[in-house]
């Protein structure tokens, strides 16, 4: 398929020059509790269960989807057909689903699956930053306009952001399409393959 197989890094986490985004005593338990109890935006009023994320908490790859959908099983993320598609794409580059950490930009599903408001995106951003600081990934995949807006502070469309190297606190970010979009667009799916190869090349260049 022309996709390189991912080779995990051998160096130890924590050697990044990133800005320290979390308190020294931050940890996964307190982060999960903060999200579960969060009232930073009005989505807490309709929250059934927050979506924390799942996967390897020491992952090289942190993958950030847009928003959880109310039809999803909120105990995990990116389920259903779009989850299966992403899982297959990761497998094609040699990554098992459990090797990466997958989460959502917004931790509580918007009522009626509406597009998140700027206040909701901004309210939840600190949790992404805390997750980034705990995981210390070597690359972030931002999948969708909401993820890109949160991480990069831009309203530009995916087309204008993909195939470019962005960073957040020294961590490279590759922007691509939301998995759900890929289910209905074979053209975008081909572009998403290209984006994965682009991400691998960025990592190779860092080494
Ligand atoms: S969406 Fe994020 S900011 Fe809003 S209540 Fe849920 S966890 Fe808090």
XYZ file of N, CA, C and O and ligand atoms in Angstrom:
836
model
N 0.821 -1.211 0.000
C 0.000 0.000 0.000
C 0.852 1.256 0.000
O 0.329 2.362 0.011
N 2.156 1.094 0.099
C 3.012 2.262 0.120
C 3.058 2.925 1.469
O 3.426 4.089 1.587
N 2.602 2.228 2.511
C 2.610 2.786 3.864
C 3.746 2.149 4.643
O 3.875 0.934 4.699
N 4.584 2.960 5.253
C 5.651 2.422 6.084
C 5.067 1.809 7.348
O 4.106 2.315 7.905
N 5.676 0.755 7.809
C 5.265 0.167 9.078
C 5.930 0.939 10.205
O 7.104 1.264 10.137
N 5.133 1.236 11.225
C 5.625 2.043 12.324
C 6.607 1.266 13.198
O 6.364 0.144 13.591
N 7.749 1.861 13.480
C 8.717 1.285 14.403
C 8.695 2.106 15.679
O 8.994 3.297 15.649
N 8.317 1.513 16.805
C 8.237 2.293 18.040
C 9.578 2.856 18.453
O 10.613 2.279 18.149
N 9.544 3.979 19.127
C 10.781 4.598 19.581
C 11.411 3.763 20.681
O 10.744 3.016 21.388
N 12.691 3.946 20.827
C 13.393 3.207 21.873
C 13.854 4.123 22.995
O 14.287 3.652 24.032
N 13.752 5.442 22.755
C 14.200 6.323 23.824
C 13.123 6.469 24.894
O 11.979 6.103 24.703
N 13.527 7.015 26.020
C 12.639 7.117 27.172
C 11.815 8.386 27.067
O 12.287 9.414 26.622
N 10.545 8.281 27.445
C 9.687 9.459 27.492
C 10.286 10.495 28.430
O 10.996 10.174 29.357
N 9.903 11.754 28.185
C 10.250 12.784 29.147
C 11.486 13.579 28.781
O 11.953 14.378 29.567
N 12.020 13.386 27.548
C 13.205 14.131 27.179
C 12.866 15.303 26.273
O 13.740 15.912 25.687
N 11.570 15.586 26.150
C 11.146 16.675 25.294
C 11.476 18.014 25.939
O 11.622 18.133 27.153
N 11.568 19.044 25.100
C 11.779 20.395 25.609
C 10.451 21.123 25.774
O 10.410 22.325 25.907
N 9.342 20.387 25.780
C 8.027 21.009 25.843
C 7.858 21.861 27.077
O 8.439 21.606 28.117
N 6.946 22.828 26.932
C 6.549 23.608 28.085
C 5.873 22.677 29.079
O 5.104 21.801 28.710
N 6.184 22.834 30.339
C 5.538 21.991 31.348
C 4.124 22.488 31.570
O 3.908 23.549 32.125
N 3.146 21.700 31.111
C 1.768 22.158 31.105
C 0.994 21.734 32.323
O -0.130 22.128 32.523
N 1.567 20.885 33.115
C 0.803 20.364 34.246
C 1.558 20.607 35.540
O 2.757 20.802 35.557
N 0.804 20.589 36.594
C 1.428 20.643 37.898
C 2.262 19.385 38.094
O 1.970 18.335 37.546
N 3.300 19.492 38.894
C 4.183 18.352 39.090
C 3.437 17.137 39.629
O 3.795 15.995 39.369
N 2.356 17.398 40.386
C 1.647 16.271 40.983
C 0.449 15.832 40.155
O -0.391 15.086 40.621
N 0.344 16.327 38.923
C -0.771 15.884 38.078
C -0.599 14.405 37.753
O 0.530 13.910 37.628
N -1.693 13.732 37.653
C -1.628 12.307 37.317
C -2.944 11.904 36.656
O -3.903 12.671 36.626
N -2.960 10.684 36.149
C -4.129 10.235 35.396
C -5.379 10.177 36.250
O -6.471 10.493 35.789
N -5.238 9.773 37.503
C -6.417 9.652 38.357
C -7.072 11.013 38.592
O -8.296 11.160 38.497
N -6.240 12.014 38.910
C -6.817 13.331 39.169
C -7.376 13.937 37.885
O -8.411 14.614 37.905
N -6.713 13.670 36.767
C -7.223 14.189 35.497
C -8.578 13.558 35.164
O -9.524 14.251 34.776
N -8.672 12.264 35.348
C -9.936 11.583 35.043
C -11.052 12.077 35.965
O -12.186 12.294 35.532
N -10.719 12.287 37.226
C -11.723 12.783 38.175
C -12.147 14.205 37.819
O -13.335 14.547 37.888
N -11.183 15.036 37.430
C -11.510 16.419 37.047
C -12.457 16.450 35.850
O -13.387 17.261 35.794
N -12.196 15.588 34.874
C -13.058 15.555 33.689
C -14.455 15.062 34.068
O -15.470 15.624 33.645
N -14.514 14.034 34.868
C -15.815 13.455 35.240
C -16.685 14.453 36.001
O -17.910 14.423 35.908
N -16.035 15.362 36.753
C -16.776 16.320 37.577
C -16.827 17.711 36.956
O -17.353 18.641 37.553
N -16.302 17.861 35.770
C -16.090 19.188 35.190
C -17.399 19.936 34.937
O -18.380 19.354 34.479
N -17.367 21.226 35.234
C -18.503 22.099 34.922
C -18.023 23.333 34.161
O -18.619 24.397 34.257
N -16.951 23.196 33.427
C -16.359 24.346 32.731
C -17.197 24.825 31.549
O -17.018 25.942 31.086
N -18.064 23.972 31.034
C -18.972 24.443 29.985
C -20.329 23.794 30.176
O -20.485 22.862 30.974
N -21.317 24.279 29.407
C -22.686 23.818 29.665
C -22.960 22.383 29.221
O -24.035 21.850 29.469
N -21.996 21.746 28.599
C -22.205 20.346 28.222
C -22.278 19.431 29.442
O -22.768 18.303 29.354
N -21.827 19.941 30.566
C -21.920 19.127 31.784
C -23.377 18.873 32.166
O -23.691 17.876 32.824
N -24.267 19.772 31.729
C -25.681 19.650 32.126
C -26.357 18.442 31.487
O -27.341 17.928 32.015
N -25.863 18.024 30.337
C -26.480 16.882 29.649
C -25.556 15.669 29.617
O -25.851 14.685 28.944
N -24.451 15.774 30.350
C -23.482 14.675 30.333
C -24.048 13.413 30.986
O -24.587 13.460 32.077
N -23.934 12.310 30.257
C -24.264 11.015 30.860
C -22.983 10.391 31.405
O -22.948 9.842 32.490
N -21.956 10.469 30.589
C -20.658 9.927 30.974
C -19.623 10.644 30.126
O -19.813 10.793 28.921
N -18.562 11.100 30.736
C -17.534 11.782 29.957
C -16.643 10.767 29.245
O -16.486 9.633 29.686
N -16.070 11.208 28.136
C -15.166 10.359 27.357
C -13.747 10.782 27.669
O -13.303 11.864 27.274
N -13.060 9.949 28.369
C -11.709 10.291 28.802
C -10.675 10.000 27.728
O -9.710 10.752 27.527
N -10.871 8.907 27.031
C -9.876 8.434 26.073
C -9.445 7.041 26.459
O -9.745 6.560 27.558
N -8.741 6.389 25.572
C -8.318 5.023 25.867
C -7.064 4.691 25.085
O -6.747 5.321 24.087
N -6.379 3.674 25.571
C -5.168 3.230 24.886
C -3.950 3.320 25.779
O -4.055 3.346 27.009
N -2.798 3.394 25.153
C -1.515 3.397 25.847
C -1.202 4.788 26.404
O -1.068 5.752 25.651
N -1.070 4.890 27.710
C -0.807 6.196 28.327
C 0.659 6.616 28.205
O 1.039 7.679 28.689
N 1.458 5.792 27.572
C 2.838 6.174 27.226
C 3.039 6.100 25.716
O 4.132 5.784 25.244
N 1.988 6.411 24.983
C 2.008 6.199 23.537
C 2.905 7.185 22.808
O 3.074 8.332 23.231
N 3.471 6.719 21.703
C 4.165 7.626 20.786
C 3.164 8.496 20.038
O 3.452 9.637 19.702
N 2.003 7.921 19.762
C 0.986 8.600 18.956
C -0.212 8.952 19.827
O -0.845 8.071 20.397
N -0.548 10.236 19.876
C -1.780 10.690 20.526
C -2.731 11.111 19.407
O -2.393 11.964 18.582
N -3.883 10.488 19.378
C -4.838 10.717 18.287
C -6.079 11.384 18.861
O -6.687 10.884 19.808
N -6.426 12.528 18.278
C -7.510 13.334 18.841
C -8.618 13.497 17.809
O -8.437 14.148 16.783
N -9.743 12.900 18.073
C -10.925 13.008 17.222
C -11.700 14.254 17.656
O -11.383 14.894 18.664
N -12.742 14.565 16.904
C -13.512 15.768 17.204
C -14.345 15.622 18.486
O -13.899 15.952 19.565
N -15.554 15.113 18.349
C -16.444 15.020 19.508
C -17.018 13.622 19.617
O -17.253 12.964 18.608
N -17.266 13.165 20.837
C -17.996 11.897 20.964
C -19.434 12.112 20.521
O -19.997 13.193 20.702
N -20.009 11.102 19.929
C -21.403 11.200 19.508
C -22.284 10.488 20.522
O -21.872 9.496 21.118
N -23.483 11.009 20.690
C -24.361 10.459 21.724
C -24.703 9.004 21.468
O -25.048 8.273 22.376
N -24.595 8.579 20.213
C -24.909 7.181 19.911
C -23.761 6.258 20.306
O -23.922 5.051 20.350
N -22.582 6.855 20.564
C -21.443 6.036 20.929
C -21.588 5.481 22.336
O -22.283 6.043 23.180
N -20.905 4.395 22.566
C -20.727 3.925 23.928
C -19.724 4.861 24.573
O -18.557 4.870 24.205
N -20.148 5.663 25.518
C -19.293 6.725 26.020
C -18.184 6.231 26.929
O -17.357 7.010 27.380
N -18.142 4.961 27.180
C -17.039 4.452 28.000
C -15.737 4.431 27.206
O -14.663 4.388 27.776
N -15.835 4.417 25.914
C -14.644 4.430 25.077
C -14.829 5.506 24.017
O -15.771 6.275 24.074
N -13.891 5.558 23.069
C -14.007 6.591 22.054
C -13.910 5.995 20.669
O -13.399 4.918 20.463
N -14.385 6.760 19.719
C -14.226 6.413 18.309
C -14.723 5.002 17.990
O -14.091 4.261 17.253
N -15.857 4.653 18.558
C -16.375 3.318 18.310
C -17.067 3.266 16.962
O -17.071 4.207 16.202
N -17.660 2.149 16.693
C -18.456 1.933 15.494
C -17.614 1.890 14.229
O -16.413 1.628 14.261
N -18.282 2.156 13.107
C -17.624 1.990 11.808
C -16.397 2.881 11.662
O -15.372 2.473 11.116
N -16.493 4.098 12.137
C -15.340 5.002 12.015
C -14.177 4.526 12.882
O -13.008 4.669 12.511
N -14.506 3.935 14.016
C -13.456 3.370 14.874
C -12.771 2.201 14.179
O -11.543 2.080 14.189
N -13.572 1.367 13.569
C -13.002 0.217 12.867
C -12.107 0.669 11.713
O -11.041 0.096 11.478
N -12.546 1.703 11.014
C -11.742 2.208 9.902
C -10.408 2.746 10.403
O -9.347 2.442 9.846
N -10.455 3.542 11.450
C -9.208 4.080 11.996
C -8.301 2.952 12.481
O -7.086 2.972 12.266
N -8.908 1.969 13.137
C -8.125 0.824 13.614
C -7.418 0.123 12.455
O -6.242 -0.244 12.559
N -8.126 -0.056 11.344
C -7.527 -0.700 10.170
C -6.406 0.152 9.584
O -5.368 -0.360 9.163
N -6.597 1.436 9.545
C -5.563 2.321 8.996
C -4.309 2.292 9.863
O -3.183 2.281 9.355
N -4.511 2.266 11.166
C -3.359 2.193 12.066
C -2.644 0.859 11.900
O -1.407 0.799 11.871
N -3.431 -0.194 11.766
C -2.836 -1.523 11.610
C -1.994 -1.585 10.333
O -0.953 -2.240 10.295
N -2.424 -0.885 9.308
C -1.692 -0.889 8.034
C -0.312 -0.245 8.155
O 0.567 -0.500 7.334
N -0.127 0.596 9.151
C 1.205 1.174 9.356
C 1.904 0.512 10.550
O 2.885 1.035 11.079
N 1.369 -0.626 10.966
C 2.049 -1.399 11.992
C 1.712 -1.008 13.410
O 2.428 -1.367 14.347
N 0.632 -0.268 13.595
C 0.249 0.175 14.933
C -0.994 -0.561 15.407
O -2.031 -0.521 14.739
N -0.901 -1.202 16.544
C -2.079 -1.787 17.150
C -2.880 -0.688 17.844
O -2.310 0.280 18.357
N -4.185 -0.858 17.875
C -5.075 0.132 18.507
C -4.659 0.438 19.954
O -4.786 1.557 20.419
N -4.163 -0.577 20.645
C -3.792 -0.394 22.051
C -2.416 0.253 22.220
O -2.025 0.586 23.339
N -1.687 0.440 21.133
C -0.382 1.097 21.230
C -0.501 2.612 21.235
O 0.417 3.318 21.634
N -1.616 3.118 20.713
C -1.793 4.562 20.623
C -2.770 5.013 21.710
O -3.444 4.190 22.330
N -2.826 6.318 21.928
C -3.835 6.841 22.844
C -4.816 7.661 22.018
O -4.419 8.577 21.287
N -6.093 7.313 22.108
C -7.131 8.000 21.339
C -8.079 8.708 22.292
O -8.562 8.120 23.267
N -8.318 9.953 21.990
C -9.257 10.703 22.816
C -10.043 11.664 21.926
O -9.878 11.678 20.706
N -10.887 12.459 22.553
C -11.699 13.419 21.819
C -11.369 14.840 22.262
O -10.980 15.066 23.407
N -11.575 15.767 21.365
C -11.373 17.178 21.698
C -12.327 17.610 22.788
O -11.958 18.319 23.721
N -13.576 17.191 22.649
C -14.620 17.502 23.628
C -14.900 16.228 24.413
O -15.109 15.172 23.839
N -14.899 16.333 25.704
C -15.033 15.137 26.539
C -16.481 14.741 26.831
O -16.725 13.619 27.284
N -17.409 15.653 26.631
C -18.822 15.340 26.845
C -19.556 15.520 25.522
O -19.345 16.527 24.837
N -20.409 14.593 25.173
C -21.055 14.673 23.859
C -22.089 15.792 23.836
O -22.922 15.896 24.733
N -22.027 16.643 22.803
C -23.018 17.720 22.683
C -24.407 17.149 22.440
O -24.562 16.158 21.738
N -25.401 17.792 23.017
C -26.772 17.331 22.823
C -27.127 17.417 21.334
O -26.865 18.425 20.681
N -27.706 16.356 20.818
C -28.079 16.342 19.409
C -26.873 16.321 18.490
O -26.985 16.567 17.292
N -25.714 16.023 19.047
C -24.473 15.966 18.263
C -24.205 17.265 17.493
O -23.709 17.247 16.370
N -24.596 18.399 18.071
C -24.355 19.673 17.391
C -22.858 19.978 17.350
O -22.063 19.447 18.131
N -22.485 20.831 16.425
C -21.094 21.276 16.324
C -20.730 22.000 17.622
O -21.480 22.862 18.092
N -19.603 21.651 18.228
C -19.253 22.306 19.500
C -19.083 23.815 19.353
O -18.585 24.297 18.335
N -19.522 24.533 20.362
C -19.357 25.987 20.375
C -17.927 26.329 20.779
O -17.257 25.541 21.468
N -17.473 27.525 20.376
C -16.106 27.935 20.755
C -15.869 27.845 22.263
O -14.791 27.442 22.707
N -16.880 28.184 23.060
C -16.706 28.131 24.515
C -16.508 26.700 24.997
O -15.779 26.452 25.974
N -17.138 25.752 24.318
C -16.999 24.347 24.697
C -15.621 23.813 24.298
O -14.992 23.057 25.043
N -15.166 24.239 23.130
C -13.836 23.821 22.675
C -12.771 24.396 23.603
O -11.853 23.691 24.035
N -12.913 25.667 23.922
C -11.929 26.317 24.788
C -11.978 25.730 26.204
O -10.942 25.515 26.844
N -13.197 25.442 26.669
C -13.333 24.892 28.016
C -12.631 23.564 28.177
O -12.081 23.239 29.236
N -12.640 22.774 27.129
C -12.089 21.425 27.205
C -10.613 21.359 26.822
O -9.979 20.315 27.029
N -10.073 22.425 26.270
C -8.699 22.352 25.750
C -7.687 21.993 26.838
O -6.727 21.266 26.605
N -7.932 22.508 28.036
C -6.942 22.247 29.094
C -6.781 20.754 29.378
O -5.711 20.300 29.773
N -7.850 19.999 29.137
C -7.743 18.558 29.384
C -6.878 17.869 28.324
O -6.149 16.932 28.623
N -6.975 18.364 27.094
C -6.081 17.841 26.055
C -4.629 18.165 26.394
O -3.735 17.343 26.215
N -4.409 19.381 26.872
C -3.040 19.782 27.215
C -2.495 18.946 28.359
O -1.325 18.554 28.364
N -3.353 18.659 29.317
C -2.903 17.817 30.440
C -2.634 16.394 29.976
O -1.674 15.759 30.424
N -3.471 15.915 29.073
C -3.217 14.572 28.533
C -1.922 14.556 27.734
O -1.122 13.623 27.846
N -1.708 15.593 26.950
C -0.465 15.664 26.172
C 0.746 15.662 27.103
O 1.746 14.971 26.864
N 0.653 16.438 28.172
C 1.792 16.551 29.085
C 2.063 15.237 29.821
O 3.211 14.922 30.129
N 1.012 14.484 30.104
C 1.204 13.195 30.775
C 1.716 12.122 29.815
O 2.580 11.317 30.167
N 1.179 12.105 28.618
C 1.577 11.076 27.646
C 2.956 11.374 27.060
O 3.763 10.486 26.847
N 3.220 12.643 26.775
C 4.426 13.050 26.051
C 4.566 12.285 24.736
O 5.584 11.606 24.483
N 3.562 12.412 23.882
C 3.634 11.712 22.593
C 4.709 12.331 21.716
O 5.097 13.494 21.928
N 5.158 11.576 20.735
C 6.107 12.197 19.808
C 5.389 12.748 18.588
O 5.989 13.503 17.821
N 4.117 12.399 18.443
C 3.316 13.052 17.399
C 1.851 13.038 17.805
O 1.404 12.140 18.524
N 1.151 14.070 17.351
C -0.288 14.172 17.585
C -0.984 14.182 16.236
O -0.594 14.925 15.331
N -2.014 13.350 16.104
C -2.883 13.405 14.930
C -4.155 14.128 15.343
O -4.856 13.668 16.251
N -4.435 15.237 14.705
C -5.668 15.979 14.962
C -6.646 15.639 13.844
O -6.441 16.018 12.693
N -7.697 14.908 14.193
C -8.613 14.388 13.178
C -9.906 15.190 13.170
O -10.816 14.933 13.957
N -9.967 16.174 12.285
C -11.187 16.949 12.133
C -11.007 18.414 12.475
O -10.036 18.817 13.113
N -11.984 19.200 12.046
C -11.885 20.649 12.212
C -11.954 21.076 13.672
O -11.350 22.076 14.066
N -12.707 20.334 14.473
C -12.824 20.717 15.887
C -11.495 20.481 16.610
O -11.038 21.325 17.390
N -10.877 19.346 16.331
C -9.566 19.074 16.935
C -8.548 20.113 16.489
O -7.762 20.630 17.294
N -8.565 20.440 15.203
C -7.621 21.436 14.684
C -7.880 22.809 15.308
O -6.942 23.532 15.657
N -9.148 23.140 15.463
C -9.481 24.446 16.046
C -8.988 24.534 17.486
O -8.438 25.553 17.909
N -9.181 23.463 18.219
C -8.743 23.472 19.614
C -7.218 23.567 19.722
O -6.689 24.403 20.459
N -6.529 22.729 18.977
C -5.076 22.628 19.136
C -4.337 23.779 18.471
O -3.298 24.222 18.962
N -4.856 24.256 17.342
C -4.131 25.260 16.558
C -4.796 26.625 16.594
O -4.231 27.599 16.077
N -5.995 26.700 17.156
C -6.672 27.992 17.255
C -7.026 28.578 15.908
O -6.939 29.792 15.708
N -7.438 27.730 14.979
C -7.749 28.215 13.641
C -9.097 27.687 13.176
O -9.525 26.610 13.589
N -9.735 28.473 12.326
C -10.987 28.045 11.701
C -10.769 27.560 10.276
O -11.728 27.325 9.541
N -9.516 27.409 9.886
C -9.234 26.987 8.510
C -9.749 25.571 8.274
O -9.763 24.738 9.189
N -10.139 25.280 7.032
C -10.602 23.918 6.730
C -9.440 22.930 6.734
O -8.269 23.323 6.657
N -9.780 21.663 6.805
C -8.762 20.611 6.843
C -7.823 20.718 5.645
O -6.608 20.543 5.773
N -8.386 21.010 4.471
C -7.571 21.091 3.255
C -6.422 22.079 3.396
O -5.352 21.886 2.833
N -6.672 23.135 4.134
C -5.646 24.175 4.287
C -4.629 23.819 5.366
O -3.575 24.455 5.461
N -4.930 22.831 6.169
C -4.070 22.506 7.321
C -3.270 21.225 7.142
O -2.217 21.055 7.766
N -3.780 20.316 6.331
C -3.096 19.027 6.170
C -1.831 19.203 5.319
O -1.675 20.194 4.630
N -0.946 18.247 5.443
C 0.345 18.245 4.738
C 1.221 19.412 5.158
O 2.113 19.821 4.421
N 0.931 19.974 6.295
C 1.775 21.029 6.867
C 2.203 20.581 8.257
O 1.472 19.861 8.939
N 3.370 21.031 8.664
C 3.870 20.666 9.972
C 3.483 21.735 10.990
O 3.904 22.885 10.886
N 2.660 21.359 11.940
C 2.271 22.256 13.029
C 2.885 21.721 14.316
O 3.273 20.553 14.394
N 2.936 22.535 15.330
C 3.433 22.047 16.619
C 2.576 22.590 17.756
O 1.947 23.646 17.643
N 2.578 21.861 18.844
C 1.967 22.306 20.090
C 2.938 21.945 21.203
O 3.161 20.756 21.468
N 3.550 22.953 21.797
C 4.548 22.713 22.846
C 5.616 21.716 22.390
O 5.908 20.739 23.069
N 6.142 21.982 21.234
C 7.227 21.195 20.625
C 6.801 19.843 20.064
O 7.631 19.125 19.517
N 5.556 19.472 20.227
C 5.098 18.196 19.663
C 4.503 18.444 18.279
O 3.598 19.278 18.130
N 4.986 17.734 17.250
C 4.417 17.916 15.914
C 2.956 17.485 15.872
O 2.570 16.499 16.504
N 2.178 18.234 15.134
C 0.766 17.905 14.920
C 0.527 17.719 13.432
O 0.912 18.570 12.629
N -0.093 16.626 13.075
C -0.534 16.401 11.703
C -2.053 16.431 11.694
O -2.707 15.747 12.485
N -2.585 17.259 10.824
C -4.043 17.409 10.732
C -4.569 16.531 9.601
O -3.995 16.489 8.509
N -5.650 15.833 9.881
C -6.273 15.010 8.845
C -7.780 14.990 9.079
O -8.297 15.738 9.900
N -8.438 14.110 8.358
C -9.891 14.086 8.382
C -10.435 13.283 9.558
O -9.829 12.310 10.001
N -11.593 13.706 10.008
C -12.300 12.951 11.040
C -12.660 11.577 10.475
O -13.135 11.474 9.333
N -12.425 10.499 11.221
C -12.711 9.160 10.690
C -14.127 9.015 10.147
O -14.326 8.335 9.133
N -15.096 9.626 10.782
C -16.476 9.489 10.312
C -16.644 10.025 8.896
O -17.431 9.499 8.103
N -15.888 11.067 8.554
C -15.959 11.644 7.209
C -15.429 10.663 6.169
O -15.928 10.579 5.050
N -14.417 9.894 6.561
C -13.766 8.990 5.619
C -14.678 7.852 5.186
O -14.453 7.231 4.151
N -15.699 7.590 5.992
C -16.610 6.492 5.654
C -17.384 6.770 4.374
O -17.843 5.856 3.703
N -17.524 8.023 4.040
C -18.343 8.375 2.873
C -17.537 9.011 1.757
O -18.111 9.446 0.762
N -16.233 9.100 1.893
C -15.436 9.760 0.859
C -14.156 8.975 0.596
O -13.221 9.021 1.389
N -14.119 8.280 -0.522
C -12.908 7.520 -0.859
C -11.755 8.457 -1.193
O -10.593 8.124 -0.965
N -12.075 9.638 -1.731
C -11.012 10.602 -2.023
C -10.343 11.062 -0.734
O -9.110 11.088 -0.622
N -11.156 11.399 0.254
C -10.595 11.826 1.533
C -9.852 10.690 2.221
O -8.874 10.900 2.944
N -10.302 9.458 1.991
C -9.619 8.311 2.583
C -8.204 8.193 2.010
O -7.255 7.922 2.742
N -8.071 8.414 0.716
C -6.727 8.376 0.115
C -5.859 9.482 0.702
O -4.671 9.295 0.975
N -6.449 10.638 0.914
C -5.686 11.744 1.509
C -5.282 11.399 2.949
O -4.206 11.767 3.405
N -6.156 10.705 3.645
C -5.834 10.327 5.024
C -4.659 9.351 5.064
O -3.817 9.424 5.966
N -4.594 8.433 4.092
C -3.420 7.562 3.987
C -2.166 8.398 3.819
O -1.132 8.158 4.440
N -2.268 9.372 2.958
C -1.132 10.258 2.712
C -0.735 10.997 3.985
O 0.459 11.192 4.272
N -1.722 11.378 4.773
C -1.435 12.098 6.020
C -0.703 11.204 7.023
O 0.178 11.667 7.752
N -1.070 9.928 7.050
C -0.355 9.000 7.939
C 1.103 8.857 7.515
O 2.010 8.832 8.355
N 1.326 8.774 6.227
C 2.708 8.691 5.736
C 3.467 9.976 6.064
O 4.650 9.946 6.410
N 2.784 11.086 5.955
C 3.394 12.375 6.302
C 3.797 12.389 7.777
O 4.888 12.855 8.144
N 2.935 11.846 8.626
C 3.240 11.804 10.066
C 4.472 10.949 10.333
O 5.348 11.330 11.131
N 4.533 9.810 9.664
C 5.699 8.938 9.851
C 6.974 9.636 9.400
O 8.020 9.545 10.054
N 6.899 10.356 8.309
C 8.082 11.058 7.817
C 8.537 12.138 8.801
O 9.740 12.334 9.019
N 7.593 12.814 9.408
C 7.947 13.838 10.405
C 8.713 13.203 11.565
O 9.724 13.730 12.028
N 8.233 12.063 12.010
C 8.912 11.380 13.121
C 10.304 10.940 12.708
O 11.273 11.097 13.465
N 10.427 10.410 11.505
C 11.755 9.986 11.028
C 12.714 11.174 10.991
O 13.884 11.059 11.341
N 12.209 12.308 10.585
C 13.047 13.508 10.495
C 13.475 14.023 11.855
O 14.464 14.729 11.990
N 12.675 13.688 12.878
C 13.015 14.131 14.244
C 14.146 13.324 14.825
O 14.805 13.746 15.780
N 14.320 12.100 14.309
C 15.273 11.188 14.930
C 16.694 11.445 14.429
O 16.909 12.029 13.418
S -17.092 19.220 27.517
Fe -15.120 19.472 28.564
S -15.205 21.540 29.439
Fe -17.305 20.944 28.935
S -18.115 20.045 30.829
Fe -17.308 18.351 29.582
S -15.207 18.073 30.327
Fe -15.890 20.096 31.031
